[in-house]
Coordinates of C-alpha atoms and ligand atoms in Angstrom, one line a residue:
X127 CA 49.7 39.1 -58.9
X128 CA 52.2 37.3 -60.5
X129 CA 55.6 37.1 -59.3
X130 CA 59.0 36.2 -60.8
X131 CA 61.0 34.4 -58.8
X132 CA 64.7 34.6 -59.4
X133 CA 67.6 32.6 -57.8
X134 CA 71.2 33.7 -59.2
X135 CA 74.0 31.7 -59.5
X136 CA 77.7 32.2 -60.9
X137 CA 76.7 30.9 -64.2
X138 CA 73.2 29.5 -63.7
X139 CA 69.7 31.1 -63.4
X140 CA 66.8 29.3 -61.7
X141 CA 63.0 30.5 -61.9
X142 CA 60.0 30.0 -61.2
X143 CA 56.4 32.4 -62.0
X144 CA 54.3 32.2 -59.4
X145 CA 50.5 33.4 -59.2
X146 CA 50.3 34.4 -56.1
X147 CA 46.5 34.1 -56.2
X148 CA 46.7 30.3 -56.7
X149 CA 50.2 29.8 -55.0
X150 CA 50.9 27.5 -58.3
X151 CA 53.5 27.6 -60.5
X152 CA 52.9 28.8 -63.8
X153 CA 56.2 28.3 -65.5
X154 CA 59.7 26.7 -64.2
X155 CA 62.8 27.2 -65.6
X156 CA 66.7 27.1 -65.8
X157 CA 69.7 28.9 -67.7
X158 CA 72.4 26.8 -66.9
X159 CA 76.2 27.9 -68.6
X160 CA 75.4 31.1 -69.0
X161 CA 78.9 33.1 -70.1
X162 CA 79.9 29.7 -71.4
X163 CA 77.7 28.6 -74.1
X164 CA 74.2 28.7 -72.8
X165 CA 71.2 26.2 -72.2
X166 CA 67.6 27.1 -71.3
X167 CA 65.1 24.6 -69.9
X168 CA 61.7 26.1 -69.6
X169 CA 58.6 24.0 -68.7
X170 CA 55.3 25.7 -68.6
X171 CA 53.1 24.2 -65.5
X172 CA 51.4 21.0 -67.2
X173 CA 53.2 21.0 -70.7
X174 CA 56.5 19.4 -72.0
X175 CA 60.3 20.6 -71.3
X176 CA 61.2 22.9 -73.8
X177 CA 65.1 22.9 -74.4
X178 CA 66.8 26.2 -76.0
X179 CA 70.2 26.6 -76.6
X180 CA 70.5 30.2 -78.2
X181 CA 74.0 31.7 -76.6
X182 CA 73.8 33.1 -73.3
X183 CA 77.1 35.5 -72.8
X184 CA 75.5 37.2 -69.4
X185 CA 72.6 37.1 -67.3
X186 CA 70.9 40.0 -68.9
X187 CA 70.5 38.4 -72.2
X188 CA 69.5 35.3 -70.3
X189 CA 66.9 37.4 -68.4
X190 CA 66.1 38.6 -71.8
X191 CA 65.2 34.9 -73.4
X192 CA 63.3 33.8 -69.8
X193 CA 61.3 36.8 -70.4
X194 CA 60.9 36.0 -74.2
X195 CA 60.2 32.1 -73.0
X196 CA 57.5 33.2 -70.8
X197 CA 55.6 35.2 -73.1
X198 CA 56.0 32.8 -76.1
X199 CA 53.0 32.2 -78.2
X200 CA 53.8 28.5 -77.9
X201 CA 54.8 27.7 -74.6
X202 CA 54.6 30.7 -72.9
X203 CA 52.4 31.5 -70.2
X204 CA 51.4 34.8 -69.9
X205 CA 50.4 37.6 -72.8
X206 CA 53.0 40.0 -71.4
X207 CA 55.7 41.4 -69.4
X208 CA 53.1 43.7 -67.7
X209 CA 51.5 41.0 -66.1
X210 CA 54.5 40.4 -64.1
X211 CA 53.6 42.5 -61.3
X212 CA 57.1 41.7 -59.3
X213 CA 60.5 40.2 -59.0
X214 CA 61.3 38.1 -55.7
X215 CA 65.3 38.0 -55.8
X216 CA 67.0 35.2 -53.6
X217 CA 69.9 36.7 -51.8
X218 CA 72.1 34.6 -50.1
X219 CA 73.9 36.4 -47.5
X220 CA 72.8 39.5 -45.8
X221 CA 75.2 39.7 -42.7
X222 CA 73.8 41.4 -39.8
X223 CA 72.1 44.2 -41.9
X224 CA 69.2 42.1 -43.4
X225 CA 66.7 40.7 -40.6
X226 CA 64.1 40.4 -42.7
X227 CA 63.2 40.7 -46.6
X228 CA 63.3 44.1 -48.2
X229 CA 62.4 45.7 -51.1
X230 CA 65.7 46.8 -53.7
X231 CA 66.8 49.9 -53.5
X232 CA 69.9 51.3 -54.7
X233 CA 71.1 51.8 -50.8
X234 CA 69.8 47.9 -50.4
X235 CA 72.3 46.9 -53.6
X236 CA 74.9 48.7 -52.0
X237 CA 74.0 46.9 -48.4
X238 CA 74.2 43.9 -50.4
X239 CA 77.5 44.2 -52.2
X240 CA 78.7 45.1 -48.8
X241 CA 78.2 41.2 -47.6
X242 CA 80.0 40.2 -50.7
X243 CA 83.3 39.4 -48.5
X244 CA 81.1 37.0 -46.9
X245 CA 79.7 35.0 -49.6
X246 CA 82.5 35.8 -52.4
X247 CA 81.1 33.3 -55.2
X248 CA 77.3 33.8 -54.3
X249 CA 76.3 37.6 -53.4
X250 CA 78.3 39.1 -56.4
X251 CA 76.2 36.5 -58.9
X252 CA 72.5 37.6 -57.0
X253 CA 74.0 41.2 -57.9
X254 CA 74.1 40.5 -61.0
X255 CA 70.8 39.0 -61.6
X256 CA 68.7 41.7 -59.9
X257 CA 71.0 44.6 -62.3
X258 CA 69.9 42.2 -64.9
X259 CA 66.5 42.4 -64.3
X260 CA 66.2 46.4 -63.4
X261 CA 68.1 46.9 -66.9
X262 CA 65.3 44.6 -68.5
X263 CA 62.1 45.6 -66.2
X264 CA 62.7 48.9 -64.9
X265 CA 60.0 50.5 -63.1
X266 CA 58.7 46.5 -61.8
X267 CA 59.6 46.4 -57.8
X268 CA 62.0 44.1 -56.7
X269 CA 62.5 42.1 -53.4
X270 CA 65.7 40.3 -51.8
X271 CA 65.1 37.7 -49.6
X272 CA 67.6 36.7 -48.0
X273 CA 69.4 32.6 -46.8
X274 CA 70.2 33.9 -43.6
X275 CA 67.7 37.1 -42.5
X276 CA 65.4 33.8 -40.6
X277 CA 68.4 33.3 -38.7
X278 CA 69.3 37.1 -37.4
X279 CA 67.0 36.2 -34.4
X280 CA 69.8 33.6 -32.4
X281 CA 71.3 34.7 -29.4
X282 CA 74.8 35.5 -29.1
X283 CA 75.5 32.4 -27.4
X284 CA 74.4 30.3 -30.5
X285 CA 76.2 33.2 -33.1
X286 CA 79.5 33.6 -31.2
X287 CA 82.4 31.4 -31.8
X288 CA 85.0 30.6 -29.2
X289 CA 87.8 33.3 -31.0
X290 CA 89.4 36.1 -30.5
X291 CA 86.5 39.0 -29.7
X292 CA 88.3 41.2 -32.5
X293 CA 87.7 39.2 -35.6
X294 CA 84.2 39.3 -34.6
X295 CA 84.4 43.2 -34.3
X296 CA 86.8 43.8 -37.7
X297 CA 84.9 41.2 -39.5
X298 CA 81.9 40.5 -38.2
X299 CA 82.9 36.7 -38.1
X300 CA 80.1 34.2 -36.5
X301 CA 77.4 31.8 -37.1
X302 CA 74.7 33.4 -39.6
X303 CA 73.2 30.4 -40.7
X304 CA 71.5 29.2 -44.1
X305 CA 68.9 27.8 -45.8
X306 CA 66.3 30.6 -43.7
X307 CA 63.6 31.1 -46.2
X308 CA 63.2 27.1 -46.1
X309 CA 63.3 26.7 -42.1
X310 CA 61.0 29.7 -41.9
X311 CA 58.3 28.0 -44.3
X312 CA 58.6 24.2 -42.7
X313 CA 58.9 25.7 -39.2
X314 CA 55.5 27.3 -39.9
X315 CA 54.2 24.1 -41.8
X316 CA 54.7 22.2 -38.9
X317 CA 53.4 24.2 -36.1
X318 CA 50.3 24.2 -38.7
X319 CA 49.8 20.6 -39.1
X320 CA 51.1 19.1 -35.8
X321 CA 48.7 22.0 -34.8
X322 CA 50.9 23.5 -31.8
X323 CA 50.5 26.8 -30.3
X324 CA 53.1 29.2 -32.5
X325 CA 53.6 31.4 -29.4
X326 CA 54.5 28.4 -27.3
X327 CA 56.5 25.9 -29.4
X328 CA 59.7 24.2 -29.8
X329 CA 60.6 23.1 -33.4
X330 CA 63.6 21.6 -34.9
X331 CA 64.0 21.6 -38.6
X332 CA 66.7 19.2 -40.6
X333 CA 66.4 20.4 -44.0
X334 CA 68.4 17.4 -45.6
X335 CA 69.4 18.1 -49.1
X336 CA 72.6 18.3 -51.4
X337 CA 73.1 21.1 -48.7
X338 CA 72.3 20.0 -45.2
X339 CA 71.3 22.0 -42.3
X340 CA 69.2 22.0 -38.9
X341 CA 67.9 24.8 -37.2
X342 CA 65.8 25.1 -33.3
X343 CA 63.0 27.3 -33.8
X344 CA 61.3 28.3 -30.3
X345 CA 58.3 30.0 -30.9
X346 CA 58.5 30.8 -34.0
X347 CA 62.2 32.0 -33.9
X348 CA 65.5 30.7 -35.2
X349 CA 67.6 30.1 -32.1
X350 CA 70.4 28.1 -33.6
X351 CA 71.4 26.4 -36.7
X352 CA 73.9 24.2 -37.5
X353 CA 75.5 26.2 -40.7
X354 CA 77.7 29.0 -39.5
X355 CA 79.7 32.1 -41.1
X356 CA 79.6 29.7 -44.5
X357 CA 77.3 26.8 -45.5
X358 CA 80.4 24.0 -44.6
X359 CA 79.8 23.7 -41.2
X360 CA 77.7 21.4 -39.5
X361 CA 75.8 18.7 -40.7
X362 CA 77.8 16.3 -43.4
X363 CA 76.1 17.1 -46.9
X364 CA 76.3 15.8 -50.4
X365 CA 79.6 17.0 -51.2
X366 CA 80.4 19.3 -47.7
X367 CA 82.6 18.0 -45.1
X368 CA 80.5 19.8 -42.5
X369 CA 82.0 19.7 -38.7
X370 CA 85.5 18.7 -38.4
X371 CA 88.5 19.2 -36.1
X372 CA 89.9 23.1 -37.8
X373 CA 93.4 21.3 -37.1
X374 CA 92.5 18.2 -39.8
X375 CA 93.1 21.3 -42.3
X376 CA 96.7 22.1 -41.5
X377 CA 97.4 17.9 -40.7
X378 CA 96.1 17.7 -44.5
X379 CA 98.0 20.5 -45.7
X380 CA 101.4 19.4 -44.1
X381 CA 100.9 15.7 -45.3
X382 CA 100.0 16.7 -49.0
X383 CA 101.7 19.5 -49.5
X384 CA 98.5 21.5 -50.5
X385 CA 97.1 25.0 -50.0
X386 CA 94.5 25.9 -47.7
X387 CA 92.2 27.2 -50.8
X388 CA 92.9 23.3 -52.1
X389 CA 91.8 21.7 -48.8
X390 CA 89.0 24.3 -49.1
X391 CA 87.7 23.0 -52.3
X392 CA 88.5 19.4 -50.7
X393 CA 85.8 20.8 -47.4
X394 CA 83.3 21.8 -49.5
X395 CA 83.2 20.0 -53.3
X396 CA 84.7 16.5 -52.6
X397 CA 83.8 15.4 -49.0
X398 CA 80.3 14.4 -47.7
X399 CA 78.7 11.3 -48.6
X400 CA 80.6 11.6 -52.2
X401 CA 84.2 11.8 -50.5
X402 CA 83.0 9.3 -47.9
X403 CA 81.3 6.6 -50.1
X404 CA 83.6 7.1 -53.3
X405 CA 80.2 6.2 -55.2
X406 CA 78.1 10.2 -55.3
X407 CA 76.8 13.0 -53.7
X408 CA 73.7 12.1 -55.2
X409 CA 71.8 10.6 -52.2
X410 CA 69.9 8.0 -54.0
X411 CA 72.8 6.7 -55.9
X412 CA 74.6 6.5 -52.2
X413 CA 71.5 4.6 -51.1
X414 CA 71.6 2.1 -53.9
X415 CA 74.9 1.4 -52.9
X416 CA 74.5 0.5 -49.4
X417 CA 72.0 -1.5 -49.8
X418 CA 73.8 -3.9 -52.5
X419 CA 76.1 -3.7 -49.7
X420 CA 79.0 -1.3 -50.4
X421 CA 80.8 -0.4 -47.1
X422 CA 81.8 2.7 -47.5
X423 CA 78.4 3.9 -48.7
X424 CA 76.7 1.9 -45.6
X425 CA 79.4 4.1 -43.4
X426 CA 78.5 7.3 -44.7
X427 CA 74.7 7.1 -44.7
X428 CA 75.5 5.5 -41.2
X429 CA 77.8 8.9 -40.3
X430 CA 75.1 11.1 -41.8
X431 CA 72.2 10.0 -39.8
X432 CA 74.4 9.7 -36.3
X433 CA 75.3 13.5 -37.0
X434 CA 71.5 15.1 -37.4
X435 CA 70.6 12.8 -34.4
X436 CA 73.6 14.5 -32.4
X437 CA 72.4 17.7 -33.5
X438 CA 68.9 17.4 -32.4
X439 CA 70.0 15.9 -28.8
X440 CA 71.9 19.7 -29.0
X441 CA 68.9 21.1 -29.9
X442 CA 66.4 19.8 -27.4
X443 CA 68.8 20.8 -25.1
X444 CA 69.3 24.6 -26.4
X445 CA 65.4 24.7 -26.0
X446 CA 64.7 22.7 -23.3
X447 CA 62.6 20.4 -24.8
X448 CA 61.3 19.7 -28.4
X449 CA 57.4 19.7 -29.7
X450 CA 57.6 18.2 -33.6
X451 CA 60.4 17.5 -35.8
X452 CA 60.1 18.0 -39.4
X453 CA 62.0 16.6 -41.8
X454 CA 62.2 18.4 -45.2
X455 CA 64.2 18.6 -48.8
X456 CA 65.4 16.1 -51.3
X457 CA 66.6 13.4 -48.7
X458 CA 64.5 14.3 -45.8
X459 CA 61.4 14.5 -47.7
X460 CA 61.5 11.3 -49.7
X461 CA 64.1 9.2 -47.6
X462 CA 62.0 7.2 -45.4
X463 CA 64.9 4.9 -44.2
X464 CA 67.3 7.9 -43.4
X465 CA 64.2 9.2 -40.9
X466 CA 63.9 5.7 -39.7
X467 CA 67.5 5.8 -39.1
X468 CA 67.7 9.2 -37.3
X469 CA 64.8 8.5 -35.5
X470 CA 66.0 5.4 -34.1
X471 CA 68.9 7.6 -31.8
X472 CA 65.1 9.5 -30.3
X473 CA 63.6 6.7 -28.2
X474 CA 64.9 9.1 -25.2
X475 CA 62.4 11.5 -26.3
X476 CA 59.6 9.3 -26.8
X477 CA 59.2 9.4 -30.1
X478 CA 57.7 6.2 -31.6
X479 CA 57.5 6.3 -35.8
X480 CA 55.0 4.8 -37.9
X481 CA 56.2 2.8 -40.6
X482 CA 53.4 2.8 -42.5
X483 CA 53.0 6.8 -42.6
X484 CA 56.8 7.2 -42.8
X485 CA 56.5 4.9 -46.4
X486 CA 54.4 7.7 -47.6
X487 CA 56.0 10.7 -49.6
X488 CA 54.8 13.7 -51.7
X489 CA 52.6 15.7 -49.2
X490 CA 53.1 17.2 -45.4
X491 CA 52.6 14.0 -42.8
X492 CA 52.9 13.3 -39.6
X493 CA 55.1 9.9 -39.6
X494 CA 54.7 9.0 -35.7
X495 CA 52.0 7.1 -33.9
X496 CA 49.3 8.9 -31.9
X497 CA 51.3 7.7 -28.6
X498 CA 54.5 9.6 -29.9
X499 CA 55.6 12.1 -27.3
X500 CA 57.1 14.2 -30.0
X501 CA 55.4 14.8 -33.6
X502 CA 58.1 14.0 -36.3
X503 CA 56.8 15.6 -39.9
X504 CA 57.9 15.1 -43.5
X505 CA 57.5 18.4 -44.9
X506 CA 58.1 19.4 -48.4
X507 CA 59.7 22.8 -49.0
X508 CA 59.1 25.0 -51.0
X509 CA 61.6 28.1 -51.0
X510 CA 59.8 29.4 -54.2
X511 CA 56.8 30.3 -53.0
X512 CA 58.4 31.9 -49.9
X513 CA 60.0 34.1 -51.5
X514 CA 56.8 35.0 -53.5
X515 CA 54.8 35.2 -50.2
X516 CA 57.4 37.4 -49.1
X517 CA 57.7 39.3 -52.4
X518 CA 54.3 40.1 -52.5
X519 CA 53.8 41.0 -48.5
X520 CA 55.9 44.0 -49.4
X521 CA 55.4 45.3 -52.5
Ligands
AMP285 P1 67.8 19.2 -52.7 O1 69.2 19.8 -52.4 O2 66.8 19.5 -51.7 O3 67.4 19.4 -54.1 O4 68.0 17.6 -52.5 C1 68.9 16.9 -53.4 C2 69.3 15.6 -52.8 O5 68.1 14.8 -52.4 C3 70.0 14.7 -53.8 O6 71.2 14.2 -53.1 C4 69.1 13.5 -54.0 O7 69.8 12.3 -54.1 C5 68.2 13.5 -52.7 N1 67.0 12.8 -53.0 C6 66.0 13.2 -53.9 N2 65.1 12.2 -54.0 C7 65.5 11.2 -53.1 C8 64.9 9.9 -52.8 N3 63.8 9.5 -53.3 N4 65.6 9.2 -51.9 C9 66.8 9.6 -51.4 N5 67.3 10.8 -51.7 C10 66.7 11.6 -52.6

């Protein structure tokens, strides 16, 4: 079958067609500015970029030209829209309703819009892009799959925070935890290839990208992750403060005479490595910097690697123990000297890394000696294909 995979932003549309025979991609795409002007990227698996920038005023006529790019005699990739035999929809947040991936019903949208209060600028935009796609495709089943359904397993004590009981009960504030559908997948990659026993084994994910988060999966099961009732907290990311003292916000506030939405946008668009470093959130560019020797750069990649160590001691000890790490996205899959760094803080574990395999980039690997007492794993992601898995498993 192949699948449609959809990820809906504000003003942006990401996808991907899967074959779900093959697990390949047959076409990848973007709609970037929709209700602006409008830009479409569209690259069919093994030809050339094709840009298009007909108007996009909403995501259904955006829909409208993926659909026409995809079944284009040029660089299209299938005949027609009937071979699409499904729609795999990321959702972001599906509070405590969604455990697991469902198929899209009109009860499910309304469950959805429900969560809206919790992820105000992401739900309402994956609302729009599955409307978009019944108006265009009615009759093709649909699938959410939600950021934080992988994490519905955690025990209280890793989901409540230390606050009054009642603004859990009226709100249904606590930790829910992002980024599931990729710490599902590498979670499962990694008990694969460090070949552990799924029913008995202690996992800790750091999914290190622009977004960063870590998650201890015991047996197969989230337990804890570092991201909580919104993506900011935890590890530092690109351009997200992650932990800090909740009293820095009013100090800020007082000092600068600002709001608390400006200290939000502060939290979450101009801290990180790019607040920190003053050169980018782009990793890479933070990595060039350091090593030609700028301080603040060396302090922030410095900061960055002493926080995922910290979190994995945490881990180890929320599980008792730890069989394989896996590092996985952007950074963690390509950054050899951010694992090297991180890994440095694990002697007490036993782990031992080989710098030869930890060099090596582009494909799963184990990247510690055969003496290691703990695996450590580069893992690529791929959040796609879950979701097509996923998609397919239920339709
Ligand atoms: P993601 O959010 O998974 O797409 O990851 C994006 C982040 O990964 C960006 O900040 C990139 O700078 C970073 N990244 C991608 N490739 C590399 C690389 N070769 N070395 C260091 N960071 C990288």
């Amino acid at each position: 079958m192949k699948v449609l995979v959809v990820n809906c932003g504000s003003s942006s549309l990401k996808y991907q067609l899967i074959d779900s025979e093959t697990e390949q991609a047959l076409a990848v795409g973007l709609c970037e500015r929709i209700g602006i002007d409008g830009k479409l990227n569209h690259t069919p698996a093994g030809g050339e970029k094709v840009v298009m920038d007909d108007p996009l005023p909403n995501h259904e006529v955006a829909i409208k030209n993926v659909l026409a790019a995809l079944t284009d005699a040029n660089h299209g990739v299938i005949k027609s829209l009937d071979e699409i035999g499904a729609v795999g929809h990321r959702v972001v947040h599906g509070g405590e309703k969604f455990a697991t991936s469902v198929v899209i019903t009109d009860e499910v949208m309304k469950a959805i819009e429900e969560c809206n209060d919790l992820a105000p600028l992401h739900n309402p935009a994956n609302l729009i892009g599955i409307n978009a796609c019944k108006n265009i495709m009615p009759g093709v089943p649909m699938v959410a799959v939600f950021d934080t359904a992988f994490h519905q397993t955690m025990p209280k004590e890793a989901y409540l925070y230390g606050l009054p009981f009642e603004y859990y009960d009226k709100y249904k504030i606590r930790r829910y935890g992002f980024h599931g559908t990729s710490h599902s997948f590498v979670s499962k990659r990694a008990i694969d290839v460090a070949g552990l026993d799924p029913k008995n084994s202690k996992v800790i994910v750091c999914h290190l990208g622009n977004g960063a988060s870590i998650s201890a999966v015991k047996n197969g099961e989230s337990v804890d992750t570092s991201m909580g009732l919104t993506p900011l907290e935890g590890l530092i990311m690109g351009t997200r403060s992650g932990d800090i003292d909740p009293a820095i916000i009013e100090f800020i506030a007082h000092k600068e005479g600002k709001s608390i939405d400006d200290i939000m946008t502060i939290l979450n668009k101009k801290s990180g490595v790019h607040g920190m470093s003053g050169v980018s959130s782009d990793f890479r560019d933070v990595r060039a910097a350091a090593d030609s020797g700028n301080e603040h750069a060396k302090e922030a990649m410095g900061v960055f690697a002493y926080r995922v160590a910290k979190y994995i001691g945490s881990y180890v000890a929320a599980m008792n123990g730890v069989d394989a790490i896996a590092f996985t996205a952007g950074l963690g899959e390509n950054d050899g000297k951010m694992r090297a760094s991180i890994c440095a803080y694990l002697g007490y574990l036993g782990v031992e890394l080989d710098p030869e395999e930890n060099a090596k980039r582009g494909f799963e690997n184990i990247i510690t000696t055969k003496d290691s007492k703990v695996k450590v794993l580069a893992i690529p992601t791929n959040e796609e294909l879950a979701i097509a898995r996923e998609t397919v498993a239920l339709v």
